Coordinates of C-alpha atoms and ligand atoms in Angstrom, one line a residue:
X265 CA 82.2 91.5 218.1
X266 CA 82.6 87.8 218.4
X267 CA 81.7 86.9 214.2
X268 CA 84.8 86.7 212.1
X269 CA 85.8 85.1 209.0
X270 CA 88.8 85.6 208.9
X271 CA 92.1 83.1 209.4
X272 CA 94.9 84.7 212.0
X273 CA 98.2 85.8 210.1
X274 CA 100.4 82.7 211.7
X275 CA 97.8 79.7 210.7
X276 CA 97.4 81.2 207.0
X277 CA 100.7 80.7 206.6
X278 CA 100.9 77.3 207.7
X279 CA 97.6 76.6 205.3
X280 CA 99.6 78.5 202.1
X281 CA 102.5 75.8 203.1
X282 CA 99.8 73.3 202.9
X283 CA 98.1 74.4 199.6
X284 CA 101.7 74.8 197.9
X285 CA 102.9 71.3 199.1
X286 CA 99.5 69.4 198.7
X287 CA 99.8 70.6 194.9
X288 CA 103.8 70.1 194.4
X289 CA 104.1 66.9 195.9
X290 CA 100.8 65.5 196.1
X291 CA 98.5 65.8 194.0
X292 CA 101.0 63.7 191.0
X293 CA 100.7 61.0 193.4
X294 CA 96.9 59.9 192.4
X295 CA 98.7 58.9 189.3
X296 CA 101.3 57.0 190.6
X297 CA 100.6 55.1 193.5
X298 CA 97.5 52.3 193.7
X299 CA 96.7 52.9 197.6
X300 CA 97.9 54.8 200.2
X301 CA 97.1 52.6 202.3
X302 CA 99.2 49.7 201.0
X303 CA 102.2 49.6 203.3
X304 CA 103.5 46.6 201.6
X305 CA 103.7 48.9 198.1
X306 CA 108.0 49.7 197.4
X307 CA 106.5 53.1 195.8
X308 CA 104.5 54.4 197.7
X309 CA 106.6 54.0 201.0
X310 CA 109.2 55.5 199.4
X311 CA 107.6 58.4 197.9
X312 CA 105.0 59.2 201.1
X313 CA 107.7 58.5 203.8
X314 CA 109.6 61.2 203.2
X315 CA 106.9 63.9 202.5
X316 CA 105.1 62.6 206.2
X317 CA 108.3 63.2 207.6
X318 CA 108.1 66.9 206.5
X319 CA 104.8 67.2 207.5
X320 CA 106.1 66.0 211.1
X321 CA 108.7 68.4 211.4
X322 CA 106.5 71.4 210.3
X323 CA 104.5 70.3 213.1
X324 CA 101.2 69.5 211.1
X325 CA 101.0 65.6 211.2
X326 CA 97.8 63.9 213.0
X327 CA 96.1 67.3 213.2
X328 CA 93.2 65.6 214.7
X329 CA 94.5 64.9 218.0
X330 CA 95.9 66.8 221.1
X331 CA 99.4 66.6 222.1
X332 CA 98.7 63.9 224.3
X333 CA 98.9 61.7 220.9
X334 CA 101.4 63.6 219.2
X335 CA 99.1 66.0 217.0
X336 CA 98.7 70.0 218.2
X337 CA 95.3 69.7 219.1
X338 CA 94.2 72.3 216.7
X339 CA 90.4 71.4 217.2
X340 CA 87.8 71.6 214.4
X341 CA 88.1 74.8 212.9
X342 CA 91.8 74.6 211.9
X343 CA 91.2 71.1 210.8
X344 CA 88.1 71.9 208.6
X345 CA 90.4 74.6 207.0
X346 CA 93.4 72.1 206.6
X347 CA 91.5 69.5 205.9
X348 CA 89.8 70.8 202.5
X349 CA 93.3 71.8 201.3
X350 CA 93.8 67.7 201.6
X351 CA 90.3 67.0 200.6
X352 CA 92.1 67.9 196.8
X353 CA 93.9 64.7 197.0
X354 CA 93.4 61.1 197.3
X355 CA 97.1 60.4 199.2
X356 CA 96.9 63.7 201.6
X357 CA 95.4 62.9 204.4
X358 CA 97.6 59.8 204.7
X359 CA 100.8 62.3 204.2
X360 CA 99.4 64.3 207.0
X361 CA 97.9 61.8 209.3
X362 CA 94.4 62.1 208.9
X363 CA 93.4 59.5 207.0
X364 CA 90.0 57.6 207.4
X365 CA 89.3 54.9 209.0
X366 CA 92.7 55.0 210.7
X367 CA 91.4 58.9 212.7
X368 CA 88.2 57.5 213.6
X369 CA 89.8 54.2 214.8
X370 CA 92.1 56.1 216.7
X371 CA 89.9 58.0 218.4
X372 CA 88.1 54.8 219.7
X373 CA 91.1 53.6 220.8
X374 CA 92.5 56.6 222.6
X375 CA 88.8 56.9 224.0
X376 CA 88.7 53.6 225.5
X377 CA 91.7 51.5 224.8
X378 CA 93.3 49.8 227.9
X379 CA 96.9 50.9 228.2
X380 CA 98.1 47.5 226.6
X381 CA 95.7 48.1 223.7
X382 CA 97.3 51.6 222.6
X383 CA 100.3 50.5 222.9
X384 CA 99.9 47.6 221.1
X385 CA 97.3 48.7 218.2
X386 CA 97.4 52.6 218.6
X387 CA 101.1 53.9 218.7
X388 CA 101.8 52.0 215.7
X389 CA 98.4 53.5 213.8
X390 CA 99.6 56.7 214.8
X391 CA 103.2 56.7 213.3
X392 CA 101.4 55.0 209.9
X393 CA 103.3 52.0 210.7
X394 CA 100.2 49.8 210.0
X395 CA 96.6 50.4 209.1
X396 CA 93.3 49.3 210.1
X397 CA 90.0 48.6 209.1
X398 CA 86.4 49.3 210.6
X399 CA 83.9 46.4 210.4
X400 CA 80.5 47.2 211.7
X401 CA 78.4 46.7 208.2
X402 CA 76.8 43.5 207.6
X403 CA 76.0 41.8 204.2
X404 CA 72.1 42.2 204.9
X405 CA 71.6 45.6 206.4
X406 CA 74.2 48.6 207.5
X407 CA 71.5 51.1 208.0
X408 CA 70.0 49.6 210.6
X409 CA 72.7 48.0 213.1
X410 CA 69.8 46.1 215.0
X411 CA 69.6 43.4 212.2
X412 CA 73.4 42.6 212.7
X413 CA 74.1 38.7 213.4
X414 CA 77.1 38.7 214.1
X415 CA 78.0 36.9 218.0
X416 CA 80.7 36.7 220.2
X417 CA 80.8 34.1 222.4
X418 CA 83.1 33.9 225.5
X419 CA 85.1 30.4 225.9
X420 CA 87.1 30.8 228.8
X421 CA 89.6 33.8 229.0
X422 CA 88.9 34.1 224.9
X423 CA 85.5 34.9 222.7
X424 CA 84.8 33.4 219.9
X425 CA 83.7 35.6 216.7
X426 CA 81.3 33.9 213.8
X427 CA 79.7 36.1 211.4
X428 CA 79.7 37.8 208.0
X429 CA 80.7 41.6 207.3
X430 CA 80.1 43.8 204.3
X431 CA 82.0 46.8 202.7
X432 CA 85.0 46.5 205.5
X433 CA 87.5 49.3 203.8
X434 CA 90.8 49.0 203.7
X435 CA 90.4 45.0 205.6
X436 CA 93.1 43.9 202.7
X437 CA 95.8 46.3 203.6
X438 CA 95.2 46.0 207.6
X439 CA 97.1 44.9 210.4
X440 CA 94.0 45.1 212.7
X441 CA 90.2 45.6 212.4
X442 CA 87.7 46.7 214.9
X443 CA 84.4 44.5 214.9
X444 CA 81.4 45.1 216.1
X445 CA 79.3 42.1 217.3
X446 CA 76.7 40.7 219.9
X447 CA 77.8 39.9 222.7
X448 CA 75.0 40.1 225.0
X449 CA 71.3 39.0 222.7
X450 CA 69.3 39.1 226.0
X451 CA 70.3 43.0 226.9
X452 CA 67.9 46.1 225.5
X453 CA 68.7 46.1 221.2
X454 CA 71.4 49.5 222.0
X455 CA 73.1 47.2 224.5
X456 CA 73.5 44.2 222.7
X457 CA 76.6 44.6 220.6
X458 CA 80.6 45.2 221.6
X459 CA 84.0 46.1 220.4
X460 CA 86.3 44.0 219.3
X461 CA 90.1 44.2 218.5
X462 CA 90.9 41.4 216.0
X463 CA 94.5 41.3 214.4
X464 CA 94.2 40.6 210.6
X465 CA 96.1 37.4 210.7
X466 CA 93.9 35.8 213.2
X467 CA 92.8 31.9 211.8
X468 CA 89.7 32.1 210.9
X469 CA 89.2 36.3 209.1
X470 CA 88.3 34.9 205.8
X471 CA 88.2 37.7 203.2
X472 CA 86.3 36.2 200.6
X473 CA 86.5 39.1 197.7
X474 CA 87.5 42.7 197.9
X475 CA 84.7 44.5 196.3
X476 CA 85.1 47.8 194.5
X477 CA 83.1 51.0 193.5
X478 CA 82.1 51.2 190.3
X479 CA 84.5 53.4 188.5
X480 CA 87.2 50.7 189.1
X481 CA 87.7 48.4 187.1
X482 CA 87.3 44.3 188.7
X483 CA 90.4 43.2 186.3
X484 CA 93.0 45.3 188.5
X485 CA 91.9 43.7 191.6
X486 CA 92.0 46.8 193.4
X487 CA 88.9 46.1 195.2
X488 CA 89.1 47.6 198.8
X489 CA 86.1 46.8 200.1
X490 CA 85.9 43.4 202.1
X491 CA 83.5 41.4 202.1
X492 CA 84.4 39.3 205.3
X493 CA 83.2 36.1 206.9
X494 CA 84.5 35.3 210.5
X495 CA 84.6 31.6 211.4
X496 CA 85.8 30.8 214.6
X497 CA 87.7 33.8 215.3
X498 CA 89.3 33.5 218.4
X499 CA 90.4 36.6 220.4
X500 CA 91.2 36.9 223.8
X501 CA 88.5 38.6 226.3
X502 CA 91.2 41.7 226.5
X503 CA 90.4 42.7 222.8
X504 CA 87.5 43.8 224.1
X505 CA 87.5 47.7 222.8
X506 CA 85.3 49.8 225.4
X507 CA 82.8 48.5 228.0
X508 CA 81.0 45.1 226.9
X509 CA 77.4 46.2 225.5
X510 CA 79.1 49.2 224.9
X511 CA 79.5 49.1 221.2
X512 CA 76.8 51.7 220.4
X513 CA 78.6 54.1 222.0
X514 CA 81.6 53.3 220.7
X515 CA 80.4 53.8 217.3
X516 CA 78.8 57.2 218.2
X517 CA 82.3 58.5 219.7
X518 CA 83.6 57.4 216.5
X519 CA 81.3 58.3 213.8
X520 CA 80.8 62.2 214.9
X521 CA 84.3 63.5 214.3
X522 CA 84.2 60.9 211.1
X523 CA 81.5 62.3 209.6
X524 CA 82.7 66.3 209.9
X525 CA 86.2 65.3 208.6
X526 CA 84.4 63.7 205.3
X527 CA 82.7 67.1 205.1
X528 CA 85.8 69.4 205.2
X529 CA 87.8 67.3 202.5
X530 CA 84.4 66.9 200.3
X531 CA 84.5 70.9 200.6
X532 CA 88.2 70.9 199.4
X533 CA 87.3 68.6 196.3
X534 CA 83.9 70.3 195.4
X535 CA 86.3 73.1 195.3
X536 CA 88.6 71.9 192.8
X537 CA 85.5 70.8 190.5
X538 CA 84.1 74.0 190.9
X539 CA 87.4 75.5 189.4
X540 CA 87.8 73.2 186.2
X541 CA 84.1 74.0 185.5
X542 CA 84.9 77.6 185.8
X543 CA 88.2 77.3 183.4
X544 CA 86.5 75.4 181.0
X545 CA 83.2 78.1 180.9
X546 CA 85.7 80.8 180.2
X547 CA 87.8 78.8 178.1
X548 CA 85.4 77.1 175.7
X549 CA 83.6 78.5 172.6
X550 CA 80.2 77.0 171.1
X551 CA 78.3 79.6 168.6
X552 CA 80.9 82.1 168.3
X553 CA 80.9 82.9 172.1
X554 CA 82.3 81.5 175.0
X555 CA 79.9 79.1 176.9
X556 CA 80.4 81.7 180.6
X557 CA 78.1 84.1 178.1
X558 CA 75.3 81.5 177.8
X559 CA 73.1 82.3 180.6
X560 CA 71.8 78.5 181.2
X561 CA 75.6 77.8 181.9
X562 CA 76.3 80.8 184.2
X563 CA 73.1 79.1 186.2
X564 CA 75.1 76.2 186.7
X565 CA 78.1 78.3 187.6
X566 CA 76.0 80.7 190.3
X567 CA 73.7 77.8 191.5
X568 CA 77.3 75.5 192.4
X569 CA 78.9 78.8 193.9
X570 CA 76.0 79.4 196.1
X571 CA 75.8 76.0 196.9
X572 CA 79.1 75.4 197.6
X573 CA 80.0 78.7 199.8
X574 CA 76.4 77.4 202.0
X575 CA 78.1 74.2 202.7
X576 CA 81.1 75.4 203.7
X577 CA 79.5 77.7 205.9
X578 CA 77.4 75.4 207.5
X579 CA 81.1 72.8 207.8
X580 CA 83.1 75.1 209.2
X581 CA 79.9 76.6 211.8
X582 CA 79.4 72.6 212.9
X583 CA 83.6 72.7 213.6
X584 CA 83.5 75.4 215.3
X585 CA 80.6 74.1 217.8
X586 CA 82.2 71.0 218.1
X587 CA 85.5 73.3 219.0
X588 CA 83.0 75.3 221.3
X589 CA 81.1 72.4 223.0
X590 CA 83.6 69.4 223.2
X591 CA 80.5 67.3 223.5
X592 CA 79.6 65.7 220.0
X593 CA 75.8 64.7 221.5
X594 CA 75.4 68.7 221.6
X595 CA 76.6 68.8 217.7
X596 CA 74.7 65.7 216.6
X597 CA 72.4 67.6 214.6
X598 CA 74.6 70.0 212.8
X599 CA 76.6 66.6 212.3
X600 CA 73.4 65.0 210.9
X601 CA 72.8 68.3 209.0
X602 CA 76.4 68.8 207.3
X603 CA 76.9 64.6 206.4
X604 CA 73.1 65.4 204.8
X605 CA 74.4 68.3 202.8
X606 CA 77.1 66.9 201.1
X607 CA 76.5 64.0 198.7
X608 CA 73.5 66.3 197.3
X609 CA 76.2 69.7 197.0
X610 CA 79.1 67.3 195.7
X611 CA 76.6 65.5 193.2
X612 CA 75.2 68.6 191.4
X613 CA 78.6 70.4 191.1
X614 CA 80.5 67.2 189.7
X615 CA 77.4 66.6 187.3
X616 CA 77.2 70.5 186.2
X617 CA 81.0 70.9 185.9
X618 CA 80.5 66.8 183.8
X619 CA 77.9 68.5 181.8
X620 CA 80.0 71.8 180.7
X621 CA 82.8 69.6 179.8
X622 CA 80.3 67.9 177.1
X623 CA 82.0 64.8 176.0
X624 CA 85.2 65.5 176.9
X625 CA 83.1 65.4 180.7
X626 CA 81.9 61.6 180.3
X627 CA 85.3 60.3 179.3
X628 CA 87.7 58.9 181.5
X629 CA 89.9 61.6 180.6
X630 CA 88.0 63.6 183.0
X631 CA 87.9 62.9 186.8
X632 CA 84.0 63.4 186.8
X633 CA 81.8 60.3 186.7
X634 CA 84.5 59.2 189.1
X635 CA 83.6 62.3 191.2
X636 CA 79.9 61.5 190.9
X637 CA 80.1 58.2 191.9
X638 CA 82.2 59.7 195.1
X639 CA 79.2 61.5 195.6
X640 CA 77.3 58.8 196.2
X641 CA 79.8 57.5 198.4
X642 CA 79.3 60.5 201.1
X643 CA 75.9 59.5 200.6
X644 CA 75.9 56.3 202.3
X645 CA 79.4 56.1 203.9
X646 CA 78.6 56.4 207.6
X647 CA 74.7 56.2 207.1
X648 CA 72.6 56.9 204.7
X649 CA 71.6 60.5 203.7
X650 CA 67.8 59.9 204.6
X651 CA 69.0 58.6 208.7
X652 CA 70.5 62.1 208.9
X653 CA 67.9 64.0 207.4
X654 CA 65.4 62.3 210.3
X655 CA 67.9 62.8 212.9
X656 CA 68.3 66.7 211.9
X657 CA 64.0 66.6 211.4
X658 CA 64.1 65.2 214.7
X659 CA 66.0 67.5 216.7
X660 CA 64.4 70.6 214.7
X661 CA 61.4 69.3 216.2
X662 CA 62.6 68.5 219.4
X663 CA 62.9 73.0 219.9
X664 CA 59.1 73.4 218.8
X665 CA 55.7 73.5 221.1
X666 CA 52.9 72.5 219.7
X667 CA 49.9 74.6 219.4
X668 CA 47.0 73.3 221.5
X669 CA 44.4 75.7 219.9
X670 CA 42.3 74.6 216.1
X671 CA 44.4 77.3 214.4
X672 CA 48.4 77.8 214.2
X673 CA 49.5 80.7 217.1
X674 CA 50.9 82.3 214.0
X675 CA 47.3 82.7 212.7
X676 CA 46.8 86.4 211.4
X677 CA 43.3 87.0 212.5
X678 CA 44.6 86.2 215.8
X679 CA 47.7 88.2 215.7
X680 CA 45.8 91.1 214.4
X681 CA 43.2 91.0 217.9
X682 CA 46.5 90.8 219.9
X683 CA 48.1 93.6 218.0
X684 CA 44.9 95.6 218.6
X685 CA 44.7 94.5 222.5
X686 CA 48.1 95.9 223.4
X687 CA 47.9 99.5 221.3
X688 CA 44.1 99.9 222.3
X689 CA 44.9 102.9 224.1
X690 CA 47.0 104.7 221.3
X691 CA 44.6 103.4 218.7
X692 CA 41.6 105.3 221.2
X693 CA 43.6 108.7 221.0
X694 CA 44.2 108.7 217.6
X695 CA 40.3 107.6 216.6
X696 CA 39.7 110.8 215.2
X697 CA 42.4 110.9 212.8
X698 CA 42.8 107.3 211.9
Ligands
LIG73 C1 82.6 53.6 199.9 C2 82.0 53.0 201.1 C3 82.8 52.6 202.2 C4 82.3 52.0 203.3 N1 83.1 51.6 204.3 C5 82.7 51.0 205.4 C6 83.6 50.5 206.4 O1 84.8 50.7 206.4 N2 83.0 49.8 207.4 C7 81.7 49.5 207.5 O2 81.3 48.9 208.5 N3 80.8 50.0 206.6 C8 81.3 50.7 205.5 N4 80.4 51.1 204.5 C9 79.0 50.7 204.6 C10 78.1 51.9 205.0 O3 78.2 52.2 206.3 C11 76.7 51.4 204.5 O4 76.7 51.4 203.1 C12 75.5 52.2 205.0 O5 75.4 52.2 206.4 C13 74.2 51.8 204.4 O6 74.0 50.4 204.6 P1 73.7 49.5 203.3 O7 74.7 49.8 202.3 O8 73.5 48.1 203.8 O9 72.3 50.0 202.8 P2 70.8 49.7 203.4 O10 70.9 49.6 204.9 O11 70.3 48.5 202.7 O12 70.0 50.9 202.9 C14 69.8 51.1 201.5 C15 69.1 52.4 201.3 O13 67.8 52.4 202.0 C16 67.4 53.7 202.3 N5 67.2 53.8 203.8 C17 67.9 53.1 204.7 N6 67.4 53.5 206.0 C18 66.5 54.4 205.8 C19 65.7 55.2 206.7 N7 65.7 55.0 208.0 N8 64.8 56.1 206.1 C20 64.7 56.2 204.7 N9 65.5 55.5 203.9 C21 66.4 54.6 204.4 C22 68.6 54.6 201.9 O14 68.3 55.2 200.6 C23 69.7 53.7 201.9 O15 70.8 54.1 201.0 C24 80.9 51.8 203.4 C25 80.1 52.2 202.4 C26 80.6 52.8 201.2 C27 79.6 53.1 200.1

C-alpha cells in the first residue's frame, strides 16, 4: 500500500528538534533583530551565527540542496515538513539556510553558473556570507514580463545595463543581484531577455528609495523593497547567468521550487494563527459563555481547520510529485494550483482569527493585520493569484476532449439508451417480471 501519512521515526525526531529550537531560540528574535538579512547588523550576526552553526552541525542547514552544495538533499517532502516548522518565524529560514531569494538564486546559479560564477557569487550565498537580490519586476508591469524595457547592450567584452526595476527585495542588504533584461529585441518575445550577474557596488545601480509594505512604518526606513534604476551599468559579458535569450527559462527553473517553499512556510504560519484563534475561542467569555460555544464562531473555527488541513494536503502532494518527477514542467500545475491556494487560505484564517480577537485583533498588539497584509503578499509575490489560476484552468483543460455531438456525452437520455443497449439481453429475459 503505497498512501501513507505518516513521518519515519528518525526524521520526526529531527522535526521535534526543529519545532523545540525554532520556538526556544527563534521565534524571540522577530523582536529583536530588524532583518535577517542585514549582514552589516552587530546583533543579529551575533545572535544568528551561532544558532546556524548548530543547525550545521545537526546536519540540517540548506535543506534545499543535494550534497553536491552542502545540504542533504532531502527533496520536497522533508522540506515541506521542515519548512512549515520555519514558516513560524520571520529569522528561520535564514538560521537554516533556506531563506528567499537567496534558495531560488542559488538554484539559478548551481543550474547554470560557469564555474567562476559559483565560486565567486554562489559559495559565499551558500555559507550566508552575503545575500542577494532578484530583479526581474519593472516599475510598469511584473505580471507580464513582455512589457519589460530594460536593455543590455554588449560594448566590447562588457554589456551595458540601462533600465528601471521595481519591488527588488532585499537590493539594500545585497552583495549581488540577478537582472533580467533584453538582450536580444529582434528574437521571438520568450527569447528576448537574459541573466545577468551585477555586483551591488557596480557605478551606476542607483537605488532610489527602498519601498515598504504597508504595515511598516516609512519613519524607520526599513523599506526593503528597491526601487532601482540602472544607468550605465557595466558588467562584463561573463556575468551573463545561463544561455543569452535564455532568461525565461531561467526564471522558470527558479520560480517552481520558489513558489512550493512560500507554500510550506505559509502552512507553518497559518498554523500558528490557527492556534491563537483557537486559545482565544476557548479562552474568551461574551454573554456568560465562552465565544467556542457560539456556533457562528465555531464556523470560523471548522471552516479555517478544513481549509487549512486542504492546503496542506494539496502542499505536501505537489512536494512529493516534485520529489517523484524531478521535472518541475510536469509539476507546473500543482505549482500554479498550491501558489493559487494560499493568499486566499492565509487571508481568511488571519482575518477570522483578527475578527475573534475583536479589538484586541485590529491593534498592533496583535500580529494580524500584519498577517493579512502578508497574505496579500503570497498573493502577488511571484505572479499574481489570477496567472496561476489560468495556468492550473489551462492545464485542467489540456486533459479534456471535447464533445463533437449538440448535447454533453454525459447527457442522461443518452446514457440511459447506452445502458439499455448493453443489458438488452438481460432486460429481454426478465420482461416478464420487470
Ligand atoms: C512583497 C513582495 C516582494 C516582491 N519581491 C520581488 C523581487 O524580489 N523581485 C522582483 O522582481 N519582483 C518582486 N515582487 C514583484 C512581484 O513579482 C509583482 O508584484 C507581481 O509579478 C505582479 O506585478 P505588479 O505588481 O506589477 O502587478 P501588475 O502586473 O500591475 O498586476 C496587477 C494586478 O492585475 C491583475 N492581473 C495581472 N495579470 C492578470 C491576468 N493575466 N489575468 C487576470 N488578472 C491579472 C492581478 O490582480 C494583479 O495583482 C515582489 C512583490 C511583493 C508584493
Amino acid at each position: 500500500m503505497a498512501w501513507d501519512f505518516e513521518t519515519d521515526p528518525e526524521f520526526q525526531e529531527q522535526l521535534d528538534w526543529i519545532n523545540d529550537f525554532v520556538r526556544e531560540e527563534i521565534e524571540p528574535l522577530d523582536f529583536i533583530i530588524t532583518s535577517p538579512y542585514d549582514l552589516n547588523d552587530p546583533v543579529r550576526n551575533d545572535i544568528i551565527r551561532p544558532l546556524q552553526k548548530q543547525v550545521q552541525e545537526r546536519e540540517l542547514w540548506a535543506c534545499h540542496l543535494g550534497p553536491d552544495l552542502g545540504g542533504p538533499g532531502y527533496g520536497q517532502v522533508k522540506l515541506a515538513l521542515m519548512n512549515e516548522i520555519l514558516g513560524r518565524a520571520r529569522c528561520a529560514s535564514t538560521v537554516f539556510g533556506t531563506q528567499a531569494p537567496d534558495t531560488g538564486n542559488s538554484e539559478i546559479l548551481a543550474h547554470f553558473g560557469t564555474s567562476e560564477q559559483k565560486e565567486q557569487f554562489l559559495e559565499p550565498l551558500l555559507r550566508n556570507e552575503i545575500v542577494s537580490c532578484y530583479s526581474m519586476t519593472e516599475p510598469q508591469g511584473g505580471a507580464d514580463p513582455k512589457v519589460f524595457a530594460t536593455t543590455a547592450t554588449q560594448d566590447g567584452d562588457e554589456w551595458v545595463i540601462n533600465g528601471e526595476k521595481w519591488f527588488s527585495s532585499n537590493a539594500r542588504y545585497s552583495t549581488f543581484l540577478i537582472v533580467m533584461v533584453i538582450t536580444d529585441p529582434d528574437n521571438p518575445p520568450y527569447q528576448q531577455q537574459s541573466m545577468f550577474l551585477v555586483p551591488t557596488d557596480t557605478p551606476g545601480v542607483n537605488i532610489m528609495r527602498n519601498v515598504g509594505l504597508g504595515y511598516e512604518s516609512e519613519a524607520d526606513d526599513h523599506g526593503s523593497h528597491a526601487y532601482i534604476r540602472y544607468e550605465n551599468v557595466r558588467v562584463p559579458k561573463e556575468n551573463l547567468l545561463g544561455p543569452r535569450g535564455g532568461g525565461f527559462i531561467v526564471a522558470q527553473t527558479r520560480l517552481g521550487g520558489g513558489r512550493i517553499h512560500h507554500a510550506m512556510r505559509t502552512s507553518g504560519r497559518v498554523q500558528r494563527i490557527f492556534d491563537m484563534m483557537c486559545e482565544r475561542a476557548i479562552s474568551r467569555t461574551t454573554q456568560g459563555e465562552l465565544l467556542s460555544k457560539k456556533q457562528m464562531v465555531q464556523e470560523m473555527i471548522a471552516d479555517s481547520w478544513l481549509e487549512m488541513e486542504m492546503f496542506r494536503l494539496l502542499v505536501l502532494r505537489t512536494a512529493w510529485r516534485i520529489d517523484r518527477y524531478q521535472d518541475y514542467k510536469k509539476v507546473r500545475k500543482d505549482i500554479s494550483g498550491v501558489k493559487a491556494a494560499m493568499p486566499g487560505v492565509y487571508r481568511n484564517i488571519a482575518t477570522r482569527a483578527l475578527q475573534i480577537h475583536g479589538s484586541l485583533g485590529v491593534s498592533w498588539e496583535m500580529p494580524f493585520t500584519k498577517e493579512v497584509m502578508e497574505s496579500f503578499h503570497m498573493g502577488l509575490a511571484d505572479g499574481p493569484t489570477e496567472v496561476h489560476k489560468v495556468q492550473v484552468a489551462r492545464r485542467v483543460l489540456d486533459d479534456y476532449v471535447p464533445c463533437d455531438d449538440l448535447f454533453p456525452s454525459m447527457h442522461l437520455p443518452k446514457q440511459r439508451e447506452a445502458a439499455l443497449a448493453k443489458y438488452a439481453d438481460v432486460l429481454e429475459r426478465h420482461l416478464e417480471t420487470l
